[in-house]
Amino acid sequence: MNKKIVTILSVLIVLVFIGYIIFDSTRPAGLAKNEDQNSQIQQIPDAWKISNEFKVTEGFLKAVTVSPTGKIYLGGDSFVSCYDKDLKQIWSTKTSSPVTALSNFGDTVFASTAEQIFVMNATGKVLNEWGPFEDSCMITSVSSNRNFVAFADAGNKMIFILDKGGEVKKMIGQNNRHFVIPSPFFDVALDNDNNIYVANTGEHRIETYSIDGVFKSQFGEAGTAPGAFCGCCAPPHFALIPEGFVTAEKGINRIKILNKQGEFVEFVNSKNNFIKSVPLDLASADGVTIYAAYPGDSKLYVFNRKTP
């Protein structure tokens, strides 16, 4: 009986050993595959260059938006400033609370704080204050078009749609579709056709809704591949451009362009010394010049495409 047990144990040990050999022989190939993929990513050159670095002196920089006429608006702790295309200051306004996000349409600027939205005119005068809205509100993004203003509330994990009078017309995220927001990065963008684009960061994707809150489409996945979104919550920031989207990431702090279907086009900036956990807020009016506000050093980075 003891001899049989010893024989069985010997067989089991041999099988385990053989299994380990098989596992160990396949593991380097898997690692090599990952290394090859990472190497291929590293070999993709940045198609854009930093054409300007502008140090903000009004306070801690957090947000940027730009108008089709070339005006650049910067916001942070606690200010909103307007610059011309040559980055010469036109005006600067102090705010009662830190600014978390900016948007503009025509001559109107919308500056969000954690709980409110300041409505400002072309000279920086505050015309109105909307909110507070909901308990535990944490506004992280604001966007506007001709008829509506949308903002993202990371505290309540909802998108609010307002008319131009500040009245809430719709809230997205209450019923069947919910947003997964692990950290205070939650971006929203309105286009001129009243499509609403939302960064569902915990799911690593950008989703599209109608102005009535009807889900239309989505794209994105987690990963380090060029077309994927890396980090625990991504994309933390994105902006609409004629070609599609320009997106920021964290974990691997890179900026890239995706087409309208969400497919990778090119890297704007992937080889840098930006802090991995501090993504850049993005803005572009034409897709030719991209502006990025970096809280890590309170600088505005201006990107333009490299010439052949």
PDB file of C-alpha atoms in Angstrom, residues 179-187 198-207 219-238 246-254 256 258 276 279:
ATOM      1  CA  PHE A 179     -21.038  56.330 -15.903  1.00  0.00           C
ATOM      2  CA  VAL A 180     -18.132  54.725 -14.029  1.00  0.00           C
ATOM      3  CA  ILE A 181     -16.013  57.581 -12.652  1.00  0.00           C
ATOM      4  CA  PRO A 182     -13.218  56.323 -10.350  1.00  0.00           C
ATOM      5  CA  SER A 183     -11.530  59.740  -9.947  1.00  0.00           C
ATOM      6  CA  PRO A 184     -12.352  63.396 -10.660  1.00  0.00           C
ATOM      7  CA  PHE A 185     -11.749  63.152 -14.407  1.00  0.00           C
ATOM      8  CA  PHE A 186     -15.003  63.316 -16.375  1.00  0.00           C
ATOM      9  CA  ASP A 187     -15.038  65.177 -19.697  1.00  0.00           C
ATOM     10  CA  VAL A 198     -18.809  61.806 -22.835  1.00  0.00           C
ATOM     11  CA  ALA A 199     -15.648  60.220 -21.430  1.00  0.00           C
ATOM     12  CA  ASN A 200     -16.846  57.195 -19.450  1.00  0.00           C
ATOM     13  CA  THR A 201     -13.441  56.978 -17.831  1.00  0.00           C
ATOM     14  CA  GLY A 202     -13.895  53.857 -15.730  1.00  0.00           C
ATOM     15  CA  GLU A 203     -14.871  51.982 -18.889  1.00  0.00           C
ATOM     16  CA  HIS A 204     -12.017  53.524 -20.950  1.00  0.00           C
ATOM     17  CA  ARG A 205     -14.251  54.793 -23.697  1.00  0.00           C
ATOM     18  CA  ILE A 206     -15.947  57.819 -25.256  1.00  0.00           C
ATOM     19  CA  GLU A 207     -19.712  57.551 -25.655  1.00  0.00           C
ATOM     20  CA  PHE A 219     -15.495  53.450 -28.831  1.00  0.00           C
ATOM     21  CA  GLY A 220     -12.405  52.759 -26.763  1.00  0.00           C
ATOM     22  CA  GLU A 221     -10.736  50.060 -24.700  1.00  0.00           C
ATOM     23  CA  ALA A 222      -8.176  49.794 -21.919  1.00  0.00           C
ATOM     24  CA  GLY A 223      -4.543  49.147 -22.809  1.00  0.00           C
ATOM     25  CA  THR A 224      -1.210  50.578 -23.846  1.00  0.00           C
ATOM     26  CA  ALA A 225      -1.678  50.066 -27.603  1.00  0.00           C
ATOM     27  CA  PRO A 226      -1.658  53.314 -29.605  1.00  0.00           C
ATOM     28  CA  GLY A 227      -5.437  53.308 -30.042  1.00  0.00           C
ATOM     29  CA  ALA A 228      -6.257  52.206 -26.494  1.00  0.00           C
ATOM     30  CA  PHE A 229      -6.617  54.323 -23.348  1.00  0.00           C
ATOM     31  CA  CYS A 230      -4.158  53.648 -20.541  1.00  0.00           C
ATOM     32  CA  GLY A 231      -4.510  54.461 -16.861  1.00  0.00           C
ATOM     33  CA  CYS A 232      -7.184  53.699 -14.281  1.00  0.00           C
ATOM     34  CA  CYS A 233      -9.568  56.305 -15.701  1.00  0.00           C
ATOM     35  CA  ALA A 234      -9.281  57.380 -19.293  1.00  0.00           C
ATOM     36  CA  PRO A 235      -9.437  59.469 -21.303  1.00  0.00           C
ATOM     37  CA  PRO A 236      -9.232  62.162 -18.597  1.00  0.00           C
ATOM     38  CA  HIS A 237      -9.442  64.942 -21.208  1.00  0.00           C
ATOM     39  CA  PHE A 238     -10.397  65.148 -24.877  1.00  0.00           C
ATOM     40  CA  VAL A 246      -7.546  64.714 -29.658  1.00  0.00           C
ATOM     41  CA  THR A 247      -7.223  62.825 -26.379  1.00  0.00           C
ATOM     42  CA  ALA A 248      -5.009  62.940 -23.294  1.00  0.00           C
ATOM     43  CA  GLU A 249      -4.080  60.030 -21.045  1.00  0.00           C
ATOM     44  CA  LYS A 250      -2.460  59.366 -17.709  1.00  0.00           C
ATOM     45  CA  GLY A 251      -0.439  56.418 -16.518  1.00  0.00           C
ATOM     46  CA  ILE A 252       1.339  56.911 -19.808  1.00  0.00           C
ATOM     47  CA  ASN A 253       1.018  60.657 -20.290  1.00  0.00           C
ATOM     48  CA  ARG A 254       0.473  60.920 -24.017  1.00  0.00           C
ATOM     49  CA  LYS A 256      -2.945  61.476 -29.627  1.00  0.00           C
ATOM     50  CA  LEU A 258      -8.204  59.534 -33.244  1.00  0.00           C
ATOM     51  CA  LYS A 276       2.330  60.307 -15.497  1.00  0.00           C
ATOM     52  CA  PRO A 279      -2.879  64.751 -17.682  1.00  0.00           C
TER      53      PRO A 279
END
